[in-house]
Amino acid sequence: MLTHYMSLKDHVYNYISEKINDGSLKPDDKINEQQISDALNISRTPIREALIQLASDGFLENTPRRGFRVKFLDIKRAQELYEIIGILDGRVAYSTVDLIKEDDLRNMKFLADSMDVAIEQGMSAKYYELQIQFHDIYLNLYDNSELISLLNKLKDNFLRKYYIFDDKDNEMQILRETNLQHHEIIQLFKEKKKDELERYIRDVHWNKESAMFDSL
């Protein structure tokens, strides 16, 4: 019975997460518990448990008389997360330079090229999916499951898996610049420039100034 209950809570958690991911739920939007109950055909109890968990994880806020709302990610916290992620991601890249194979590099090139296409076609959500796959190629080579788990948990703070821009042209320009960084990462891997690669990922690819796009 407990297992069934927990699976319902997890199902609701994932359902709300996906709504935030795809932009159906935006910062400050109120969570409609009855709507979720009707959509999933489940009682309010697991919904309430999932909301409490999402609030505990920092994705929702619960305020008196306002209920649960999608939380804004504070710019300072986003910048702090970027700094930590950059340090860890850069170190993993440094440590996998001698492990990465030609097939891995070809796959990274294919994904970077695919991101170029996604950008030009205005497919921001697809771009995000592809960049996760891009980084996973070298992350999956690193033999420290605890560090990778920590890194993924830090990245999960950016639950909204898309960027918010007021200007569509500005969005495309930012994504183009970011994907140029992916191409540079491939080149540094090819040339086995460990120190330069680590610095580039830490100081450029995870530059704290870019955190503003994840904090809106």
PDB file of N, CA, C and O in Angstrom, residues 32-108:
ATOM      1  N   ASN A  32      -3.229  24.445  -9.561  1.00  0.00           N
ATOM      2  CA  ASN A  32      -4.645  24.119  -9.373  1.00  0.00           C
ATOM      3  C   ASN A  32      -4.766  22.636  -9.021  1.00  0.00           C
ATOM      4  O   ASN A  32      -4.679  21.765  -9.898  1.00  0.00           O
ATOM      5  N   GLU A  33      -4.964  22.353  -7.738  1.00  0.00           N
ATOM      6  CA  GLU A  33      -4.997  20.963  -7.277  1.00  0.00           C
ATOM      7  C   GLU A  33      -6.182  20.201  -7.862  1.00  0.00           C
ATOM      8  O   GLU A  33      -6.055  19.020  -8.207  1.00  0.00           O
ATOM      9  N   GLN A  34      -7.326  20.864  -7.990  1.00  0.00           N
ATOM     10  CA  GLN A  34      -8.496  20.183  -8.534  1.00  0.00           C
ATOM     11  C   GLN A  34      -8.290  19.818 -10.000  1.00  0.00           C
ATOM     12  O   GLN A  34      -8.688  18.746 -10.456  1.00  0.00           O
ATOM     13  N   GLN A  35      -7.631  20.700 -10.720  1.00  0.00           N
ATOM     14  CA  GLN A  35      -7.348  20.440 -12.136  1.00  0.00           C
ATOM     15  C   GLN A  35      -6.437  19.224 -12.293  1.00  0.00           C
ATOM     16  O   GLN A  35      -6.639  18.384 -13.183  1.00  0.00           O
ATOM     17  N   ILE A  36      -5.453  19.115 -11.417  1.00  0.00           N
ATOM     18  CA  ILE A  36      -4.546  17.970 -11.453  1.00  0.00           C
ATOM     19  C   ILE A  36      -5.298  16.697 -11.085  1.00  0.00           C
ATOM     20  O   ILE A  36      -5.119  15.646 -11.715  1.00  0.00           O
ATOM     21  N   SER A  37      -6.148  16.785 -10.081  1.00  0.00           N
ATOM     22  CA  SER A  37      -6.944  15.634  -9.659  1.00  0.00           C
ATOM     23  C   SER A  37      -7.816  15.127 -10.807  1.00  0.00           C
ATOM     24  O   SER A  37      -7.905  13.919 -11.049  1.00  0.00           O
ATOM     25  N   ASP A  38      -8.435  16.051 -11.528  1.00  0.00           N
ATOM     26  CA  ASP A  38      -9.288  15.670 -12.655  1.00  0.00           C
ATOM     27  C   ASP A  38      -8.464  15.091 -13.802  1.00  0.00           C
ATOM     28  O   ASP A  38      -8.863  14.100 -14.431  1.00  0.00           O
ATOM     29  N   ALA A  39      -7.297  15.692 -14.064  1.00  0.00           N
ATOM     30  CA  ALA A  39      -6.469  15.255 -15.189  1.00  0.00           C
ATOM     31  C   ALA A  39      -5.898  13.858 -14.964  1.00  0.00           C
ATOM     32  O   ALA A  39      -5.817  13.043 -15.891  1.00  0.00           O
ATOM     33  N   LEU A  40      -5.507  13.566 -13.708  1.00  0.00           N
ATOM     34  CA  LEU A  40      -4.867  12.288 -13.395  1.00  0.00           C
ATOM     35  C   LEU A  40      -5.831  11.277 -12.781  1.00  0.00           C
ATOM     36  O   LEU A  40      -5.462  10.116 -12.579  1.00  0.00           O
ATOM     37  N   ASN A  41      -7.025  11.745 -12.474  1.00  0.00           N
ATOM     38  CA  ASN A  41      -8.055  10.878 -11.881  1.00  0.00           C
ATOM     39  C   ASN A  41      -7.570  10.233 -10.588  1.00  0.00           C
ATOM     40  O   ASN A  41      -7.647   9.011 -10.400  1.00  0.00           O
ATOM     41  N   ILE A  42      -7.022  11.068  -9.717  1.00  0.00           N
ATOM     42  CA  ILE A  42      -6.541  10.587  -8.429  1.00  0.00           C
ATOM     43  C   ILE A  42      -7.034  11.531  -7.331  1.00  0.00           C
ATOM     44  O   ILE A  42      -7.485  12.653  -7.611  1.00  0.00           O
ATOM     45  N   SER A  43      -6.909  11.098  -6.090  1.00  0.00           N
ATOM     46  CA  SER A  43      -7.372  11.893  -4.958  1.00  0.00           C
ATOM     47  C   SER A  43      -6.411  13.044  -4.685  1.00  0.00           C
ATOM     48  O   SER A  43      -5.308  13.117  -5.236  1.00  0.00           O
ATOM     49  N   ARG A  44      -6.824  13.934  -3.793  1.00  0.00           N
ATOM     50  CA  ARG A  44      -6.021  15.108  -3.486  1.00  0.00           C
ATOM     51  C   ARG A  44      -4.822  14.791  -2.584  1.00  0.00           C
ATOM     52  O   ARG A  44      -3.869  15.565  -2.526  1.00  0.00           O
ATOM     53  N   THR A  45      -4.870  13.654  -1.872  1.00  0.00           N
ATOM     54  CA  THR A  45      -3.796  13.365  -0.907  1.00  0.00           C
ATOM     55  C   THR A  45      -2.424  13.238  -1.571  1.00  0.00           C
ATOM     56  O   THR A  45      -1.466  13.912  -1.151  1.00  0.00           O
ATOM     57  N   PRO A  46      -2.242  12.395  -2.592  1.00  0.00           N
ATOM     58  CA  PRO A  46      -0.916  12.323  -3.215  1.00  0.00           C
ATOM     59  C   PRO A  46      -0.522  13.618  -3.913  1.00  0.00           C
ATOM     60  O   PRO A  46       0.668  13.919  -4.039  1.00  0.00           O
ATOM     61  N   ILE A  47      -1.510  14.382  -4.367  1.00  0.00           N
ATOM     62  CA  ILE A  47      -1.221  15.671  -4.988  1.00  0.00           C
ATOM     63  C   ILE A  47      -0.607  16.611  -3.959  1.00  0.00           C
ATOM     64  O   ILE A  47       0.416  17.254  -4.204  1.00  0.00           O
ATOM     65  N   ARG A  48      -1.229  16.659  -2.770  1.00  0.00           N
ATOM     66  CA  ARG A  48      -0.720  17.505  -1.704  1.00  0.00           C
ATOM     67  C   ARG A  48       0.689  17.082  -1.284  1.00  0.00           C
ATOM     68  O   ARG A  48       1.565  17.929  -1.069  1.00  0.00           O
ATOM     69  N   GLU A  49       0.936  15.780  -1.221  1.00  0.00           N
ATOM     70  CA  GLU A  49       2.265  15.291  -0.854  1.00  0.00           C
ATOM     71  C   GLU A  49       3.305  15.686  -1.904  1.00  0.00           C
ATOM     72  O   GLU A  49       4.435  16.070  -1.569  1.00  0.00           O
ATOM     73  N   ALA A  50       2.928  15.582  -3.177  1.00  0.00           N
ATOM     74  CA  ALA A  50       3.850  15.953  -4.251  1.00  0.00           C
ATOM     75  C   ALA A  50       4.151  17.450  -4.218  1.00  0.00           C
ATOM     76  O   ALA A  50       5.299  17.871  -4.427  1.00  0.00           O
ATOM     77  N   LEU A  51       3.146  18.256  -3.939  1.00  0.00           N
ATOM     78  CA  LEU A  51       3.339  19.704  -3.862  1.00  0.00           C
ATOM     79  C   LEU A  51       4.269  20.074  -2.712  1.00  0.00           C
ATOM     80  O   LEU A  51       5.135  20.945  -2.848  1.00  0.00           O
ATOM     81  N   ILE A  52       4.076  19.409  -1.582  1.00  0.00           N
ATOM     82  CA  ILE A  52       4.946  19.653  -0.429  1.00  0.00           C
ATOM     83  C   ILE A  52       6.389  19.278  -0.778  1.00  0.00           C
ATOM     84  O   ILE A  52       7.340  19.992  -0.428  1.00  0.00           O
ATOM     85  N   GLN A  53       6.566  18.165  -1.499  1.00  0.00           N
ATOM     86  CA  GLN A  53       7.907  17.738  -1.904  1.00  0.00           C
ATOM     87  C   GLN A  53       8.536  18.731  -2.877  1.00  0.00           C
ATOM     88  O   GLN A  53       9.714  19.081  -2.762  1.00  0.00           O
ATOM     89  N   LEU A  54       7.753  19.193  -3.840  1.00  0.00           N
ATOM     90  CA  LEU A  54       8.256  20.171  -4.808  1.00  0.00           C
ATOM     91  C   LEU A  54       8.637  21.477  -4.111  1.00  0.00           C
ATOM     92  O   LEU A  54       9.621  22.123  -4.490  1.00  0.00           O
ATOM     93  N   ALA A  55       7.862  21.855  -3.099  1.00  0.00           N
ATOM     94  CA  ALA A  55       8.193  23.059  -2.335  1.00  0.00           C
ATOM     95  C   ALA A  55       9.468  22.843  -1.528  1.00  0.00           C
ATOM     96  O   ALA A  55      10.330  23.722  -1.448  1.00  0.00           O
ATOM     97  N   SER A  56       9.596  21.651  -0.948  1.00  0.00           N
ATOM     98  CA  SER A  56      10.794  21.316  -0.182  1.00  0.00           C
ATOM     99  C   SER A  56      12.035  21.318  -1.056  1.00  0.00           C
ATOM    100  O   SER A  56      13.125  21.714  -0.628  1.00  0.00           O
ATOM    101  N   ASP A  57      11.874  20.884  -2.315  1.00  0.00           N
ATOM    102  CA  ASP A  57      12.991  20.846  -3.260  1.00  0.00           C
ATOM    103  C   ASP A  57      13.294  22.214  -3.864  1.00  0.00           C
ATOM    104  O   ASP A  57      14.250  22.348  -4.640  1.00  0.00           O
ATOM    105  N   GLY A  58      12.452  23.200  -3.540  1.00  0.00           N
ATOM    106  CA  GLY A  58      12.737  24.560  -3.972  1.00  0.00           C
ATOM    107  C   GLY A  58      12.093  24.991  -5.268  1.00  0.00           C
ATOM    108  O   GLY A  58      12.399  26.063  -5.798  1.00  0.00           O
ATOM    109  N   PHE A  59      11.182  24.180  -5.816  1.00  0.00           N
ATOM    110  CA  PHE A  59      10.579  24.504  -7.109  1.00  0.00           C
ATOM    111  C   PHE A  59       9.245  25.236  -6.987  1.00  0.00           C
ATOM    112  O   PHE A  59       8.817  25.916  -7.904  1.00  0.00           O
ATOM    113  N   LEU A  60       8.578  25.060  -5.852  1.00  0.00           N
ATOM    114  CA  LEU A  60       7.327  25.749  -5.584  1.00  0.00           C
ATOM    115  C   LEU A  60       7.460  26.507  -4.269  1.00  0.00           C
ATOM    116  O   LEU A  60       8.317  26.203  -3.454  1.00  0.00           O
ATOM    117  N   GLU A  61       6.586  27.494  -4.089  1.00  0.00           N
ATOM    118  CA  GLU A  61       6.499  28.155  -2.798  1.00  0.00           C
ATOM    119  C   GLU A  61       5.057  28.092  -2.320  1.00  0.00           C
ATOM    120  O   GLU A  61       4.119  28.164  -3.113  1.00  0.00           O
ATOM    121  N   ASN A  62       4.890  27.939  -1.007  1.00  0.00           N
ATOM    122  CA  ASN A  62       3.568  27.817  -0.415  1.00  0.00           C
ATOM    123  C   ASN A  62       3.359  28.978   0.544  1.00  0.00           C
ATOM    124  O   ASN A  62       4.048  29.083   1.563  1.00  0.00           O
ATOM    125  N   THR A  63       2.447  29.872   0.193  1.00  0.00           N
ATOM    126  CA  THR A  63       2.199  31.037   1.020  1.00  0.00           C
ATOM    127  C   THR A  63       0.743  31.064   1.467  1.00  0.00           C
ATOM    128  O   THR A  63      -0.145  30.613   0.733  1.00  0.00           O
ATOM    129  N   PRO A  64       0.488  31.581   2.668  1.00  0.00           N
ATOM    130  CA  PRO A  64      -0.881  31.636   3.186  1.00  0.00           C
ATOM    131  C   PRO A  64      -1.826  32.374   2.239  1.00  0.00           C
ATOM    132  O   PRO A  64      -1.472  33.418   1.693  1.00  0.00           O
ATOM    133  N   ARG A  65      -2.982  31.800   2.021  1.00  0.00           N
ATOM    134  CA  ARG A  65      -4.054  32.351   1.199  1.00  0.00           C
ATOM    135  C   ARG A  65      -3.724  32.412  -0.288  1.00  0.00           C
ATOM    136  O   ARG A  65      -4.551  32.838  -1.082  1.00  0.00           O
ATOM    137  N   ARG A  66      -2.512  32.008  -0.661  1.00  0.00           N
ATOM    138  CA  ARG A  66      -2.154  32.000  -2.079  1.00  0.00           C
ATOM    139  C   ARG A  66      -1.921  30.585  -2.595  1.00  0.00           C
ATOM    140  O   ARG A  66      -1.932  30.348  -3.788  1.00  0.00           O
ATOM    141  N   GLY A  67      -1.693  29.658  -1.699  1.00  0.00           N
ATOM    142  CA  GLY A  67      -1.467  28.276  -2.101  1.00  0.00           C
ATOM    143  C   GLY A  67      -0.081  28.075  -2.694  1.00  0.00           C
ATOM    144  O   GLY A  67       0.849  28.845  -2.462  1.00  0.00           O
ATOM    145  N   PHE A  68       0.057  27.006  -3.472  1.00  0.00           N
ATOM    146  CA  PHE A  68       1.340  26.667  -4.097  1.00  0.00           C
ATOM    147  C   PHE A  68       1.482  27.391  -5.433  1.00  0.00           C
ATOM    148  O   PHE A  68       0.580  27.355  -6.271  1.00  0.00           O
ATOM    149  N   ARG A  69       2.615  28.021  -5.619  1.00  0.00           N
ATOM    150  CA  ARG A  69       2.913  28.712  -6.866  1.00  0.00           C
ATOM    151  C   ARG A  69       4.311  28.329  -7.354  1.00  0.00           C
ATOM    152  O   ARG A  69       5.172  27.976  -6.558  1.00  0.00           O
ATOM    153  N   VAL A  70       4.513  28.410  -8.660  1.00  0.00           N
ATOM    154  CA  VAL A  70       5.823  28.129  -9.241  1.00  0.00           C
ATOM    155  C   VAL A  70       6.791  29.210  -8.773  1.00  0.00           C
ATOM    156  O   VAL A  70       6.506  30.406  -8.862  1.00  0.00           O
ATOM    157  N   LYS A  71       7.921  28.779  -8.283  1.00  0.00           N
ATOM    158  CA  LYS A  71       8.877  29.695  -7.668  1.00  0.00           C
ATOM    159  C   LYS A  71       9.835  30.291  -8.694  1.00  0.00           C
ATOM    160  O   LYS A  71      10.307  29.611  -9.608  1.00  0.00           O
ATOM    161  N   PHE A  72      10.096  31.573  -8.544  1.00  0.00           N
ATOM    162  CA  PHE A  72      11.162  32.211  -9.309  1.00  0.00           C
ATOM    163  C   PHE A  72      12.499  31.723  -8.762  1.00  0.00           C
ATOM    164  O   PHE A  72      12.649  31.533  -7.554  1.00  0.00           O
ATOM    165  N   LEU A  73      13.469  31.516  -9.646  1.00  0.00           N
ATOM    166  CA  LEU A  73      14.815  31.166  -9.196  1.00  0.00           C
ATOM    167  C   LEU A  73      15.612  32.450  -9.049  1.00  0.00           C
ATOM    168  O   LEU A  73      15.859  33.156 -10.020  1.00  0.00           O
ATOM    169  N   ASP A  74      15.978  32.755  -7.823  1.00  0.00           N
ATOM    170  CA  ASP A  74      16.707  33.975  -7.519  1.00  0.00           C
ATOM    171  C   ASP A  74      18.022  34.030  -8.296  1.00  0.00           C
ATOM    172  O   ASP A  74      18.752  33.045  -8.391  1.00  0.00           O
ATOM    173  N   ILE A  75      18.347  35.210  -8.855  1.00  0.00           N
ATOM    174  CA  ILE A  75      19.540  35.363  -9.684  1.00  0.00           C
ATOM    175  C   ILE A  75      20.806  35.035  -8.904  1.00  0.00           C
ATOM    176  O   ILE A  75      21.720  34.407  -9.435  1.00  0.00           O
ATOM    177  N   LYS A  76      20.865  35.428  -7.635  1.00  0.00           N
ATOM    178  CA  LYS A  76      22.071  35.148  -6.845  1.00  0.00           C
ATOM    179  C   LYS A  76      22.262  33.644  -6.674  1.00  0.00           C
ATOM    180  O   LYS A  76      23.377  33.126  -6.822  1.00  0.00           O
ATOM    181  N   ARG A  77      21.177  32.932  -6.378  1.00  0.00           N
ATOM    182  CA  ARG A  77      21.283  31.481  -6.209  1.00  0.00           C
ATOM    183  C   ARG A  77      21.635  30.810  -7.531  1.00  0.00           C
ATOM    184  O   ARG A  77      22.428  29.865  -7.557  1.00  0.00           O
ATOM    185  N   ALA A  78      21.056  31.289  -8.614  1.00  0.00           N
ATOM    186  CA  ALA A  78      21.380  30.731  -9.928  1.00  0.00           C
ATOM    187  C   ALA A  78      22.867  30.903 -10.235  1.00  0.00           C
ATOM    188  O   ALA A  78      23.521  29.987 -10.735  1.00  0.00           O
ATOM    189  N   GLN A  79      23.412  32.063  -9.912  1.00  0.00           N
ATOM    190  CA  GLN A  79      24.833  32.308 -10.147  1.00  0.00           C
ATOM    191  C   GLN A  79      25.713  31.414  -9.272  1.00  0.00           C
ATOM    192  O   GLN A  79      26.745  30.909  -9.725  1.00  0.00           O
ATOM    193  N   GLU A  80      25.285  31.208  -8.037  1.00  0.00           N
ATOM    194  CA  GLU A  80      26.039  30.319  -7.148  1.00  0.00           C
ATOM    195  C   GLU A  80      26.032  28.891  -7.677  1.00  0.00           C
ATOM    196  O   GLU A  80      27.065  28.197  -7.638  1.00  0.00           O
ATOM    197  N   LEU A  81      24.886  28.452  -8.195  1.00  0.00           N
ATOM    198  CA  LEU A  81      24.794  27.109  -8.761  1.00  0.00           C
ATOM    199  C   LEU A  81      25.655  26.983 -10.010  1.00  0.00           C
ATOM    200  O   LEU A  81      26.342  25.972 -10.199  1.00  0.00           O
ATOM    201  N   TYR A  82      25.645  28.008 -10.853  1.00  0.00           N
ATOM    202  CA  TYR A  82      26.472  27.993 -12.055  1.00  0.00           C
ATOM    203  C   TYR A  82      27.948  27.833 -11.694  1.00  0.00           C
ATOM    204  O   TYR A  82      28.690  27.097 -12.360  1.00  0.00           O
ATOM    205  N   GLU A  83      28.374  28.548 -10.651  1.00  0.00           N
ATOM    206  CA  GLU A  83      29.784  28.481 -10.252  1.00  0.00           C
ATOM    207  C   GLU A  83      30.166  27.068  -9.816  1.00  0.00           C
ATOM    208  O   GLU A  83      31.218  26.542 -10.215  1.00  0.00           O
ATOM    209  N   ILE A  84      29.317  26.446  -9.010  1.00  0.00           N
ATOM    210  CA  ILE A  84      29.613  25.088  -8.524  1.00  0.00           C
ATOM    211  C   ILE A  84      29.561  24.084  -9.665  1.00  0.00           C
ATOM    212  O   ILE A  84      30.445  23.225  -9.800  1.00  0.00           O
ATOM    213  N   ILE A  85      28.531  24.185 -10.501  1.00  0.00           N
ATOM    214  CA  ILE A  85      28.391  23.270 -11.636  1.00  0.00           C
ATOM    215  C   ILE A  85      29.585  23.398 -12.567  1.00  0.00           C
ATOM    216  O   ILE A  85      30.127  22.401 -13.060  1.00  0.00           O
ATOM    217  N   GLY A  86      30.008  24.633 -12.818  1.00  0.00           N
ATOM    218  CA  GLY A  86      31.152  24.853 -13.704  1.00  0.00           C
ATOM    219  C   GLY A  86      32.418  24.190 -13.198  1.00  0.00           C
ATOM    220  O   GLY A  86      33.182  23.595 -13.961  1.00  0.00           O
ATOM    221  N   ILE A  87      32.638  24.280 -11.884  1.00  0.00           N
ATOM    222  CA  ILE A  87      33.818  23.651 -11.280  1.00  0.00           C
ATOM    223  C   ILE A  87      33.774  22.135 -11.463  1.00  0.00           C
ATOM    224  O   ILE A  87      34.765  21.509 -11.871  1.00  0.00           O
ATOM    225  N   LEU A  88      32.627  21.539 -11.165  1.00  0.00           N
ATOM    226  CA  LEU A  88      32.503  20.078 -11.249  1.00  0.00           C
ATOM    227  C   LEU A  88      32.530  19.598 -12.695  1.00  0.00           C
ATOM    228  O   LEU A  88      33.209  18.622 -13.029  1.00  0.00           O
ATOM    229  N   ASP A  89      31.770  20.277 -13.551  1.00  0.00           N
ATOM    230  CA  ASP A  89      31.702  19.873 -14.958  1.00  0.00           C
ATOM    231  C   ASP A  89      33.072  19.994 -15.627  1.00  0.00           C
ATOM    232  O   ASP A  89      33.492  19.128 -16.399  1.00  0.00           O
ATOM    233  N   GLY A  90      33.763  21.083 -15.313  1.00  0.00           N
ATOM    234  CA  GLY A  90      35.097  21.273 -15.874  1.00  0.00           C
ATOM    235  C   GLY A  90      36.059  20.197 -15.414  1.00  0.00           C
ATOM    236  O   GLY A  90      36.892  19.708 -16.191  1.00  0.00           O
ATOM    237  N   ARG A  91      35.948  19.804 -14.157  1.00  0.00           N
ATOM    238  CA  ARG A  91      36.850  18.774 -13.633  1.00  0.00           C
ATOM    239  C   ARG A  91      36.578  17.422 -14.276  1.00  0.00           C
ATOM    240  O   ARG A  91      37.512  16.658 -14.562  1.00  0.00           O
ATOM    241  N   VAL A  92      35.295  17.126 -14.501  1.00  0.00           N
ATOM    242  CA  VAL A  92      34.951  15.868 -15.164  1.00  0.00           C
ATOM    243  C   VAL A  92      35.519  15.849 -16.581  1.00  0.00           C
ATOM    244  O   VAL A  92      36.101  14.847 -17.021  1.00  0.00           O
ATOM    245  N   ALA A  93      35.370  16.951 -17.307  1.00  0.00           N
ATOM    246  CA  ALA A  93      35.902  17.031 -18.667  1.00  0.00           C
ATOM    247  C   ALA A  93      37.415  16.818 -18.657  1.00  0.00           C
ATOM    248  O   ALA A  93      37.967  16.064 -19.474  1.00  0.00           O
ATOM    249  N   TYR A  94      38.107  17.484 -17.729  1.00  0.00           N
ATOM    250  CA  TYR A  94      39.558  17.328 -17.586  1.00  0.00           C
ATOM    251  C   TYR A  94      39.926  15.856 -17.405  1.00  0.00           C
ATOM    252  O   TYR A  94      40.877  15.346 -18.004  1.00  0.00           O
ATOM    253  N   SER A  95      39.162  15.171 -16.584  1.00  0.00           N
ATOM    254  CA  SER A  95      39.482  13.786 -16.221  1.00  0.00           C
ATOM    255  C   SER A  95      39.115  12.774 -17.287  1.00  0.00           C
ATOM    256  O   SER A  95      39.547  11.615 -17.212  1.00  0.00           O
ATOM    257  N   THR A  96      38.312  13.179 -18.264  1.00  0.00           N
ATOM    258  CA  THR A  96      37.876  12.219 -19.290  1.00  0.00           C
ATOM    259  C   THR A  96      38.533  12.445 -20.650  1.00  0.00           C
ATOM    260  O   THR A  96      38.227  11.736 -21.607  1.00  0.00           O
ATOM    261  N   VAL A  97      39.448  13.414 -20.722  1.00  0.00           N
ATOM    262  CA  VAL A  97      40.120  13.695 -21.995  1.00  0.00           C
ATOM    263  C   VAL A  97      40.798  12.450 -22.561  1.00  0.00           C
ATOM    264  O   VAL A  97      40.745  12.180 -23.763  1.00  0.00           O
ATOM    265  N   ASP A  98      41.436  11.674 -21.699  1.00  0.00           N
ATOM    266  CA  ASP A  98      42.155  10.485 -22.155  1.00  0.00           C
ATOM    267  C   ASP A  98      41.243   9.267 -22.307  1.00  0.00           C
ATOM    268  O   ASP A  98      41.690   8.207 -22.769  1.00  0.00           O
ATOM    269  N   LEU A  99      40.001   9.408 -21.929  1.00  0.00           N
ATOM    270  CA  LEU A  99      39.050   8.292 -22.021  1.00  0.00           C
ATOM    271  C   LEU A  99      38.142   8.406 -23.238  1.00  0.00           C
ATOM    272  O   LEU A  99      37.606   7.399 -23.708  1.00  0.00           O
ATOM    273  N   ILE A 100      37.959   9.614 -23.716  1.00  0.00           N
ATOM    274  CA  ILE A 100      37.004   9.836 -24.791  1.00  0.00           C
ATOM    275  C   ILE A 100      37.526   9.258 -26.097  1.00  0.00           C
ATOM    276  O   ILE A 100      38.713   9.350 -26.416  1.00  0.00           O
ATOM    277  N   LYS A 101      36.636   8.620 -26.851  1.00  0.00           N
ATOM    278  CA  LYS A 101      36.999   7.947 -28.102  1.00  0.00           C
ATOM    279  C   LYS A 101      36.533   8.768 -29.317  1.00  0.00           C
ATOM    280  O   LYS A 101      35.746   9.694 -29.189  1.00  0.00           O
ATOM    281  N   GLU A 102      37.025   8.351 -30.480  1.00  0.00           N
ATOM    282  CA  GLU A 102      36.638   9.040 -31.714  1.00  0.00           C
ATOM    283  C   GLU A 102      35.122   8.981 -31.938  1.00  0.00           C
ATOM    284  O   GLU A 102      34.520   9.944 -32.402  1.00  0.00           O
ATOM    285  N   ASP A 103      34.535   7.836 -31.624  1.00  0.00           N
ATOM    286  CA  ASP A 103      33.079   7.711 -31.768  1.00  0.00           C
ATOM    287  C   ASP A 103      32.350   8.705 -30.868  1.00  0.00           C
ATOM    288  O   ASP A 103      31.324   9.277 -31.260  1.00  0.00           O
ATOM    289  N   ASP A 104      32.883   8.914 -29.672  1.00  0.00           N
ATOM    290  CA  ASP A 104      32.284   9.879 -28.749  1.00  0.00           C
ATOM    291  C   ASP A 104      32.350  11.285 -29.336  1.00  0.00           C
ATOM    292  O   ASP A 104      31.364  12.043 -29.289  1.00  0.00           O
ATOM    293  N   LEU A 105      33.492  11.626 -29.894  1.00  0.00           N
ATOM    294  CA  LEU A 105      33.661  12.956 -30.475  1.00  0.00           C
ATOM    295  C   LEU A 105      32.760  13.153 -31.688  1.00  0.00           C
ATOM    296  O   LEU A 105      32.206  14.244 -31.890  1.00  0.00           O
ATOM    297  N   ARG A 106      32.599  12.091 -32.485  1.00  0.00           N
ATOM    298  CA  ARG A 106      31.692  12.182 -33.637  1.00  0.00           C
ATOM    299  C   ARG A 106      30.251  12.388 -33.178  1.00  0.00           C
ATOM    300  O   ARG A 106      29.500  13.170 -33.783  1.00  0.00           O
ATOM    301  N   ASN A 107      29.876  11.700 -32.110  1.00  0.00           N
ATOM    302  CA  ASN A 107      28.526  11.873 -31.578  1.00  0.00           C
ATOM    303  C   ASN A 107      28.322  13.281 -31.024  1.00  0.00           C
ATOM    304  O   ASN A 107      27.255  13.885 -31.203  1.00  0.00           O
ATOM    305  N   MET A 108      29.338  13.811 -30.365  1.00  0.00           N
ATOM    306  CA  MET A 108      29.250  15.175 -29.861  1.00  0.00           C
ATOM    307  C   MET A 108      29.124  16.179 -31.010  1.00  0.00           C
ATOM    308  O   MET A 108      28.346  17.146 -30.930  1.00  0.00           O
TER     309      MET A 108
END
